[in-house]
Amino acid sequence: MKIIKTIPEMKAAVGEHKSAGRTIGLVPTMGFLHEGHFSLVRAARKKADVTVVSIFVNPAQFGPKEDLKTYPRDLNRDSVMLEKEGVDYVFHPEAGEMYPHGYKTYVEVRDLQEKLCGRSRPEHFRGVCTVVLKLFQIVGPDIAFFGQKDAQQAIILRKMAQDLNLDVQVEIMPIVREADGLAMSSRNTYLSPEERAAALVLAKSLEAAKRQIDHGERRAGVILGGMKAMIGEEPLARIDYVEAVDMEDLDPVKKIVKGTLIALAVFIGPTRLIDNMIVSLER
Ligand code: PAF
């Protein structure tokens, strides 16, 4: 496994594989990897000839009061794990490599970027789209892998790829959870033991919603009301949003149907966590 820090080197490495007719799979990450990331890596290894994992804590997607400085980083730990997973390249640029002095170009997916997480993180998806488009330009993947845990991000990136006619297939892989149901996230490392226990309320509220839907309830108001009441009982939790939306336009729905996205963001103490489920209506 090779760790590459510069854009020309990365382009040259994938260029050789492309000339030899090999397909490239890209897993964009911000590092501090967990099983959720490894599920993406394994999918990339299955579907592409060459696997590239990018590790870059992207300053453009953090708000001024967010956790850019404290976001967990450990390249050595990540590299050891990625080597075991059989990854071919790690792309780990410095911020100045991606955004040199005088950098001015940003990508927006209007409308979708303002909803759900976009309301409390107004610049976030502009930063995500910008860095992911740059990574696509640098690595030139045939397939790129993202997790459903960041459902809005995945939907926005798919739309970006479609609108900009990018020759990349955007694959969205299922949420990976801890044994007790907590969705895996690098930000879980911020939680104290009490907060870790309280954080289970996100997954529990989704499980309760699923039970209601399985029993035939289709009114979004009733389901979301139940989720909010459950979260409201957890003293360490503060709701940012709990919504049921259409997967295409992310607009709120009144009636739950197959494919409705039920998504939530909740502060547990100071840490903002997200989780979601896509309604299957299959028993
Ligand atoms: O999901 C993430 O870790 C980041 O938003 C991504 C896609 C790597 C872009 O920085």
mmCIF file of C-alpha atoms and ligand atoms in Angstrom:
data_model
loop_
_atom_site.group_PDB
_atom_site.id
_atom_site.type_symbol
_atom_site.label_atom_id
_atom_site.label_comp_id
_atom_site.label_asym_id
_atom_site.label_seq_id
_atom_site.Cartn_x
_atom_site.Cartn_y
_atom_site.Cartn_z
ATOM 1 C CA MET A 1 0.000 0.000 0.000
ATOM 2 C CA LYS A 2 1.331 3.387 -0.973
ATOM 3 C CA ILE A 3 0.588 6.635 0.882
ATOM 4 C CA ILE A 4 0.507 9.578 -1.506
ATOM 5 C CA LYS A 5 0.441 13.217 -0.445
ATOM 6 C CA THR A 6 0.516 15.211 -3.667
ATOM 7 C CA ILE A 7 -1.994 15.607 -6.490
ATOM 8 C CA PRO A 8 0.485 15.021 -9.377
ATOM 9 C CA GLU A 9 1.715 11.771 -7.759
ATOM 10 C CA MET A 10 -1.844 10.561 -7.216
ATOM 11 C CA LYS A 11 -2.815 11.375 -10.796
ATOM 12 C CA ALA A 12 0.262 9.588 -12.122
ATOM 13 C CA ALA A 13 -0.381 6.456 -10.032
ATOM 14 C CA VAL A 14 -4.002 6.046 -11.155
ATOM 15 C CA GLY A 15 -3.081 7.078 -14.707
ATOM 16 C CA GLU A 16 -0.880 3.993 -15.045
ATOM 17 C CA HIS A 17 -3.683 1.693 -13.883
ATOM 18 C CA LYS A 18 -6.187 3.340 -16.200
ATOM 19 C CA SER A 19 -3.851 2.930 -19.177
ATOM 20 C CA ALA A 20 -3.633 -0.758 -18.309
ATOM 21 C CA GLY A 21 -7.462 -0.921 -18.399
ATOM 22 C CA ARG A 22 -7.915 -1.348 -14.648
ATOM 23 C CA THR A 23 -10.971 0.132 -12.862
ATOM 24 C CA ILE A 24 -10.557 2.438 -9.871
ATOM 25 C CA GLY A 25 -12.698 2.428 -6.728
ATOM 26 C CA LEU A 26 -12.524 5.456 -4.419
ATOM 27 C CA VAL A 27 -13.537 5.621 -0.760
ATOM 28 C CA PRO A 28 -13.414 9.268 0.374
ATOM 29 C CA THR A 29 -12.975 9.595 4.161
ATOM 30 C CA MET A 30 -11.838 12.051 6.808
ATOM 31 C CA GLY A 31 -9.924 9.296 8.598
ATOM 32 C CA PHE A 32 -10.156 7.882 12.123
ATOM 33 C CA LEU A 33 -11.608 4.871 10.402
ATOM 34 C CA HIS A 34 -14.156 2.413 11.783
ATOM 35 C CA GLU A 35 -16.122 -0.609 10.550
ATOM 36 C CA GLY A 36 -18.444 1.687 8.577
ATOM 37 C CA HIS A 37 -15.471 2.823 6.477
ATOM 38 C CA PHE A 38 -14.137 -0.719 6.160
ATOM 39 C CA SER A 39 -17.475 -1.898 4.738
ATOM 40 C CA LEU A 40 -16.977 0.722 1.983
ATOM 41 C CA VAL A 41 -13.388 -0.417 1.431
ATOM 42 C CA ARG A 42 -14.495 -4.056 1.125
ATOM 43 C CA ALA A 43 -17.179 -3.082 -1.396
ATOM 44 C CA ALA A 44 -14.595 -1.100 -3.382
ATOM 45 C CA ARG A 45 -12.206 -4.065 -3.400
ATOM 46 C CA LYS A 46 -14.974 -6.331 -4.687
ATOM 47 C CA LYS A 47 -16.156 -3.997 -7.430
ATOM 48 C CA ALA A 48 -12.975 -2.323 -8.693
ATOM 49 C CA ASP A 49 -9.473 -3.507 -9.614
ATOM 50 C CA VAL A 50 -7.643 -0.788 -7.677
ATOM 51 C CA THR A 51 -8.803 0.716 -4.359
ATOM 52 C CA VAL A 52 -7.926 4.255 -3.320
ATOM 53 C CA VAL A 53 -8.914 5.594 0.118
ATOM 54 C CA SER A 54 -8.603 9.328 0.634
ATOM 55 C CA ILE A 55 -8.024 10.649 4.148
ATOM 56 C CA PHE A 56 -8.527 14.388 4.304
ATOM 57 C CA VAL A 57 -10.182 16.423 7.057
ATOM 58 C CA ASN A 58 -11.744 18.932 4.714
ATOM 59 C CA PRO A 59 -11.720 22.450 6.231
ATOM 60 C CA ALA A 60 -14.301 23.670 3.692
ATOM 61 C CA GLN A 61 -17.070 21.545 5.197
ATOM 62 C CA PHE A 62 -16.674 22.732 8.808
ATOM 63 C CA GLY A 63 -18.468 25.821 10.114
ATOM 64 C CA PRO A 64 -16.506 28.423 12.127
ATOM 65 C CA LYS A 65 -17.820 27.031 15.447
ATOM 66 C CA GLU A 66 -17.462 23.362 14.485
ATOM 67 C CA ASP A 67 -14.890 20.717 15.381
ATOM 68 C CA LEU A 68 -12.263 21.096 12.592
ATOM 69 C CA LYS A 69 -9.391 21.457 15.106
ATOM 70 C CA THR A 70 -10.484 18.625 17.393
ATOM 71 C CA TYR A 71 -11.671 16.166 14.718
ATOM 72 C CA PRO A 72 -9.867 12.879 15.540
ATOM 73 C CA ARG A 73 -6.825 12.161 13.354
ATOM 74 C CA ASP A 74 -4.427 9.198 13.413
ATOM 75 C CA LEU A 75 -2.810 8.400 10.074
ATOM 76 C CA ASN A 76 -0.620 5.622 11.492
ATOM 77 C CA ARG A 77 -3.546 3.755 12.999
ATOM 78 C CA ASP A 78 -5.611 4.218 9.817
ATOM 79 C CA SER A 79 -2.757 3.105 7.521
ATOM 80 C CA VAL A 80 -2.124 -0.107 9.465
ATOM 81 C CA MET A 81 -5.812 -0.981 9.229
ATOM 82 C CA LEU A 82 -6.079 -0.088 5.534
ATOM 83 C CA GLU A 83 -3.011 -2.136 4.687
ATOM 84 C CA LYS A 84 -4.680 -5.154 6.326
ATOM 85 C CA GLU A 85 -7.790 -4.483 4.242
ATOM 86 C CA GLY A 86 -5.701 -4.750 1.060
ATOM 87 C CA VAL A 87 -6.043 -1.116 -0.037
ATOM 88 C CA ASP A 88 -3.691 -0.078 -2.859
ATOM 89 C CA TYR A 89 -3.341 3.670 -2.235
ATOM 90 C CA VAL A 90 -4.058 6.138 0.552
ATOM 91 C CA PHE A 91 -4.351 9.719 -0.678
ATOM 92 C CA HIS A 92 -3.545 12.011 2.254
ATOM 93 C CA PRO A 93 -2.995 15.589 1.053
ATOM 94 C CA GLU A 94 -2.307 18.620 3.246
ATOM 95 C CA ALA A 95 -4.985 21.347 3.278
ATOM 96 C CA GLY A 96 -2.678 23.599 1.205
ATOM 97 C CA GLU A 97 -2.417 20.927 -1.504
ATOM 98 C CA MET A 98 -6.203 20.840 -1.935
ATOM 99 C CA TYR A 99 -6.861 24.557 -1.310
ATOM 100 C CA PRO A 100 -3.729 26.488 -2.270
ATOM 101 C CA HIS A 101 -3.454 30.201 -1.565
ATOM 102 C CA GLY A 102 -5.981 32.050 -3.726
ATOM 103 C CA TYR A 103 -8.352 29.089 -4.105
ATOM 104 C CA LYS A 104 -11.790 30.347 -5.268
ATOM 105 C CA THR A 105 -13.970 27.630 -6.826
ATOM 106 C CA TYR A 106 -16.849 25.938 -4.968
ATOM 107 C CA VAL A 107 -19.600 23.562 -6.020
ATOM 108 C CA GLU A 108 -23.196 23.805 -4.813
ATOM 109 C CA VAL A 109 -26.161 21.499 -5.235
ATOM 110 C CA ARG A 110 -28.830 24.112 -4.711
ATOM 111 C CA ASP A 111 -32.008 23.376 -2.796
ATOM 112 C CA LEU A 112 -30.928 19.948 -1.506
ATOM 113 C CA GLN A 113 -27.999 21.481 0.381
ATOM 114 C CA GLU A 114 -30.237 23.816 2.399
ATOM 115 C CA LYS A 115 -32.504 21.113 3.862
ATOM 116 C CA LEU A 116 -32.120 18.817 6.917
ATOM 117 C CA CYS A 117 -28.468 19.195 8.091
ATOM 118 C CA GLY A 118 -28.051 22.210 5.795
ATOM 119 C CA ARG A 119 -30.231 24.327 8.081
ATOM 120 C CA SER A 120 -27.804 24.163 11.001
ATOM 121 C CA ARG A 121 -24.686 23.642 8.831
ATOM 122 C CA PRO A 122 -25.181 26.210 6.034
ATOM 123 C CA GLU A 123 -21.778 25.838 4.289
ATOM 124 C CA HIS A 124 -21.364 22.124 4.930
ATOM 125 C CA PHE A 125 -22.551 20.526 1.692
ATOM 126 C CA ARG A 126 -20.852 23.164 -0.460
ATOM 127 C CA GLY A 127 -17.597 22.076 1.196
ATOM 128 C CA VAL A 128 -18.397 18.377 0.778
ATOM 129 C CA CYS A 129 -19.316 18.736 -2.915
ATOM 130 C CA THR A 130 -16.244 20.833 -3.619
ATOM 131 C CA VAL A 131 -13.791 18.390 -2.059
ATOM 132 C CA VAL A 132 -15.486 15.311 -3.516
ATOM 133 C CA LEU A 133 -15.508 16.798 -7.017
ATOM 134 C CA LYS A 134 -11.805 17.614 -6.581
ATOM 135 C CA LEU A 135 -11.139 14.041 -5.412
ATOM 136 C CA PHE A 136 -13.038 12.714 -8.434
ATOM 137 C CA GLN A 137 -10.867 14.902 -10.699
ATOM 138 C CA ILE A 138 -7.651 13.770 -9.020
ATOM 139 C CA VAL A 139 -8.374 10.050 -8.627
ATOM 140 C CA GLY A 140 -10.703 9.581 -11.620
ATOM 141 C CA PRO A 141 -12.676 6.727 -10.019
ATOM 142 C CA ASP A 142 -15.077 4.507 -11.931
ATOM 143 C CA ILE A 143 -16.990 3.904 -8.686
ATOM 144 C CA ALA A 144 -17.033 5.920 -5.454
ATOM 145 C CA PHE A 145 -18.437 4.595 -2.183
ATOM 146 C CA PHE A 146 -20.339 6.527 0.493
ATOM 147 C CA GLY A 147 -22.267 5.444 3.590
ATOM 148 C CA GLN A 148 -26.028 5.752 4.028
ATOM 149 C CA LYS A 149 -25.395 7.144 7.506
ATOM 150 C CA ASP A 150 -24.742 10.458 5.769
ATOM 151 C CA ALA A 151 -27.856 9.991 3.634
ATOM 152 C CA GLN A 152 -28.259 13.640 2.646
ATOM 153 C CA GLN A 153 -24.591 13.810 1.637
ATOM 154 C CA ALA A 154 -24.954 10.673 -0.512
ATOM 155 C CA ILE A 155 -28.130 11.988 -2.191
ATOM 156 C CA ILE A 156 -26.478 15.352 -2.898
ATOM 157 C CA LEU A 157 -23.314 13.737 -4.299
ATOM 158 C CA ARG A 158 -25.354 11.469 -6.575
ATOM 159 C CA LYS A 159 -27.188 14.539 -7.853
ATOM 160 C CA MET A 160 -23.902 16.374 -8.392
ATOM 161 C CA ALA A 161 -22.526 13.435 -10.402
ATOM 162 C CA GLN A 162 -25.717 13.324 -12.481
ATOM 163 C CA ASP A 163 -26.000 17.099 -13.045
ATOM 164 C CA LEU A 164 -22.312 17.495 -13.960
ATOM 165 C CA ASN A 165 -22.297 14.369 -16.185
ATOM 166 C CA LEU A 166 -19.465 12.841 -14.186
ATOM 167 C CA ASP A 167 -18.325 9.398 -15.341
ATOM 168 C CA VAL A 168 -18.469 7.977 -11.857
ATOM 169 C CA GLN A 169 -20.953 5.613 -10.298
ATOM 170 C CA VAL A 170 -21.910 6.725 -6.770
ATOM 171 C CA GLU A 171 -22.581 3.672 -4.569
ATOM 172 C CA ILE A 172 -24.378 4.061 -1.242
ATOM 173 C CA MET A 173 -23.684 1.329 1.314
ATOM 174 C CA PRO A 174 -25.826 0.403 4.362
ATOM 175 C CA ILE A 175 -25.288 1.911 7.824
ATOM 176 C CA VAL A 176 -22.960 -0.120 10.043
ATOM 177 C CA ARG A 177 -23.976 -0.176 13.713
ATOM 178 C CA GLU A 178 -22.348 -1.100 17.013
ATOM 179 C CA ALA A 179 -23.777 -4.251 18.657
ATOM 180 C CA ASP A 180 -26.207 -2.093 20.685
ATOM 181 C CA GLY A 181 -27.470 -0.196 17.623
ATOM 182 C CA LEU A 182 -25.462 3.060 17.710
ATOM 183 C CA ALA A 183 -24.556 4.060 14.141
ATOM 184 C CA MET A 184 -20.774 4.048 13.736
ATOM 185 C CA SER A 185 -19.197 7.490 13.456
ATOM 186 C CA SER A 186 -15.750 8.943 14.084
ATOM 187 C CA ARG A 187 -17.517 11.525 16.270
ATOM 188 C CA ASN A 188 -18.667 8.777 18.695
ATOM 189 C CA THR A 189 -15.163 9.079 20.190
ATOM 190 C CA TYR A 190 -16.241 12.475 21.640
ATOM 191 C CA LEU A 191 -18.889 10.831 23.849
ATOM 192 C CA SER A 192 -18.378 10.318 27.603
ATOM 193 C CA PRO A 193 -19.697 6.973 28.962
ATOM 194 C CA GLU A 194 -22.960 8.702 30.025
ATOM 195 C CA GLU A 195 -23.308 10.381 26.632
ATOM 196 C CA ARG A 196 -22.514 7.102 24.849
ATOM 197 C CA ALA A 197 -25.446 5.485 26.695
ATOM 198 C CA ALA A 198 -27.706 8.473 25.952
ATOM 199 C CA ALA A 199 -26.759 8.384 22.246
ATOM 200 C CA LEU A 200 -28.607 5.081 21.877
ATOM 201 C CA VAL A 201 -31.812 7.114 21.821
ATOM 202 C CA LEU A 202 -31.239 7.939 18.127
ATOM 203 C CA ALA A 203 -31.286 4.293 17.004
ATOM 204 C CA LYS A 204 -34.007 3.422 19.547
ATOM 205 C CA SER A 205 -36.293 6.141 18.189
ATOM 206 C CA LEU A 206 -35.788 4.773 14.646
ATOM 207 C CA GLU A 207 -36.522 1.244 15.869
ATOM 208 C CA ALA A 208 -39.726 2.523 17.514
ATOM 209 C CA ALA A 209 -40.688 4.266 14.261
ATOM 210 C CA LYS A 210 -40.084 1.031 12.355
ATOM 211 C CA ARG A 211 -42.305 -0.897 14.774
ATOM 212 C CA GLN A 212 -45.128 1.627 14.298
ATOM 213 C CA ILE A 213 -44.752 1.449 10.505
ATOM 214 C CA ASP A 214 -44.717 -2.372 10.651
ATOM 215 C CA HIS A 215 -48.009 -2.145 12.569
ATOM 216 C CA GLY A 216 -49.517 -0.149 9.726
ATOM 217 C CA GLU A 217 -49.070 3.483 10.839
ATOM 218 C CA ARG A 218 -48.398 5.708 7.822
ATOM 219 C CA ARG A 219 -48.974 9.224 9.203
ATOM 220 C CA ALA A 220 -45.566 10.917 9.317
ATOM 221 C CA GLY A 221 -46.779 13.326 12.034
ATOM 222 C CA VAL A 222 -47.643 10.467 14.378
ATOM 223 C CA ILE A 223 -44.374 8.627 13.761
ATOM 224 C CA LEU A 224 -42.185 11.717 14.118
ATOM 225 C CA GLY A 225 -44.185 12.801 17.187
ATOM 226 C CA GLY A 226 -43.408 9.439 18.822
ATOM 227 C CA MET A 227 -39.713 9.761 17.992
ATOM 228 C CA LYS A 228 -39.510 13.319 19.336
ATOM 229 C CA ALA A 229 -41.282 12.339 22.562
ATOM 230 C CA MET A 230 -38.867 9.451 23.086
ATOM 231 C CA ILE A 231 -35.800 11.632 22.455
ATOM 232 C CA GLY A 232 -37.299 14.374 24.646
ATOM 233 C CA GLU A 233 -37.221 11.979 27.595
ATOM 234 C CA GLU A 234 -33.431 11.653 27.360
ATOM 235 C CA PRO A 235 -31.964 14.481 29.497
ATOM 236 C CA LEU A 236 -28.648 14.653 27.591
ATOM 237 C CA ALA A 237 -30.354 14.864 24.170
ATOM 238 C CA ARG A 238 -31.386 18.012 22.267
ATOM 239 C CA ILE A 239 -33.114 17.614 18.914
ATOM 240 C CA ASP A 240 -31.780 19.488 15.889
ATOM 241 C CA TYR A 241 -34.328 17.860 13.544
ATOM 242 C CA VAL A 242 -36.410 14.715 13.138
ATOM 243 C CA GLU A 243 -37.953 14.516 9.675
ATOM 244 C CA ALA A 244 -39.581 12.188 7.173
ATOM 245 C CA VAL A 245 -38.669 13.273 3.648
ATOM 246 C CA ASP A 246 -38.841 12.221 0.021
ATOM 247 C CA MET A 247 -35.510 10.675 -1.055
ATOM 248 C CA GLU A 248 -35.362 12.693 -4.288
ATOM 249 C CA ASP A 249 -36.096 16.262 -3.223
ATOM 250 C CA LEU A 250 -35.704 15.907 0.566
ATOM 251 C CA ASP A 251 -39.053 17.654 1.083
ATOM 252 C CA PRO A 252 -41.103 16.604 4.120
ATOM 253 C CA VAL A 253 -43.820 14.031 3.458
ATOM 254 C CA LYS A 254 -47.149 13.654 5.264
ATOM 255 C CA LYS A 255 -47.553 9.974 4.426
ATOM 256 C CA ILE A 256 -44.840 7.346 4.847
ATOM 257 C CA VAL A 257 -44.333 5.252 1.716
ATOM 258 C CA LYS A 258 -41.705 2.748 0.583
ATOM 259 C CA GLY A 259 -38.464 4.687 0.175
ATOM 260 C CA THR A 260 -39.313 7.528 2.589
ATOM 261 C CA LEU A 261 -36.180 8.704 4.414
ATOM 262 C CA ILE A 262 -36.637 9.184 8.167
ATOM 263 C CA ALA A 263 -33.623 11.221 9.288
ATOM 264 C CA LEU A 264 -32.605 12.851 12.526
ATOM 265 C CA ALA A 265 -29.842 14.964 14.011
ATOM 266 C CA VAL A 266 -29.579 15.155 17.787
ATOM 267 C CA PHE A 267 -27.070 16.816 20.079
ATOM 268 C CA ILE A 268 -25.898 14.491 22.839
ATOM 269 C CA GLY A 269 -24.230 16.964 25.167
ATOM 270 C CA PRO A 270 -22.094 19.052 22.790
ATOM 271 C CA THR A 271 -21.792 16.325 20.119
ATOM 272 C CA ARG A 272 -24.151 16.406 17.139
ATOM 273 C CA LEU A 273 -24.999 12.912 15.903
ATOM 274 C CA ILE A 274 -27.053 11.841 12.879
ATOM 275 C CA ASP A 275 -28.870 8.649 11.976
ATOM 276 C CA ASN A 276 -31.588 7.590 9.541
ATOM 277 C CA MET A 277 -33.564 4.778 7.991
ATOM 278 C CA ILE A 278 -35.059 4.252 4.562
ATOM 279 C CA VAL A 279 -38.534 2.789 4.951
ATOM 280 C CA SER A 280 -38.735 -0.609 3.263
ATOM 281 C CA LEU A 281 -42.342 -1.608 4.072
ATOM 282 C CA GLU A 282 -41.163 -5.207 3.817
ATOM 283 C CA ARG A 283 -42.034 -7.528 6.631
HETATM 284 O O1 PAF B 1 -18.342 11.614 4.854
HETATM 285 C C1 PAF B 1 -17.195 12.118 4.993
HETATM 286 O O2 PAF B 1 -16.347 11.596 5.713
HETATM 287 C C2 PAF B 1 -16.850 13.415 4.272
HETATM 288 O O3 PAF B 1 -17.950 14.261 4.219
HETATM 289 C C3 PAF B 1 -16.268 13.196 2.867
HETATM 290 C C4 PAF B 1 -17.268 12.528 1.939
HETATM 291 C C5 PAF B 1 -15.013 12.346 2.965
HETATM 292 C C6 PAF B 1 -15.878 14.539 2.251
HETATM 293 O O4 PAF B 1 -14.943 15.209 3.021
#
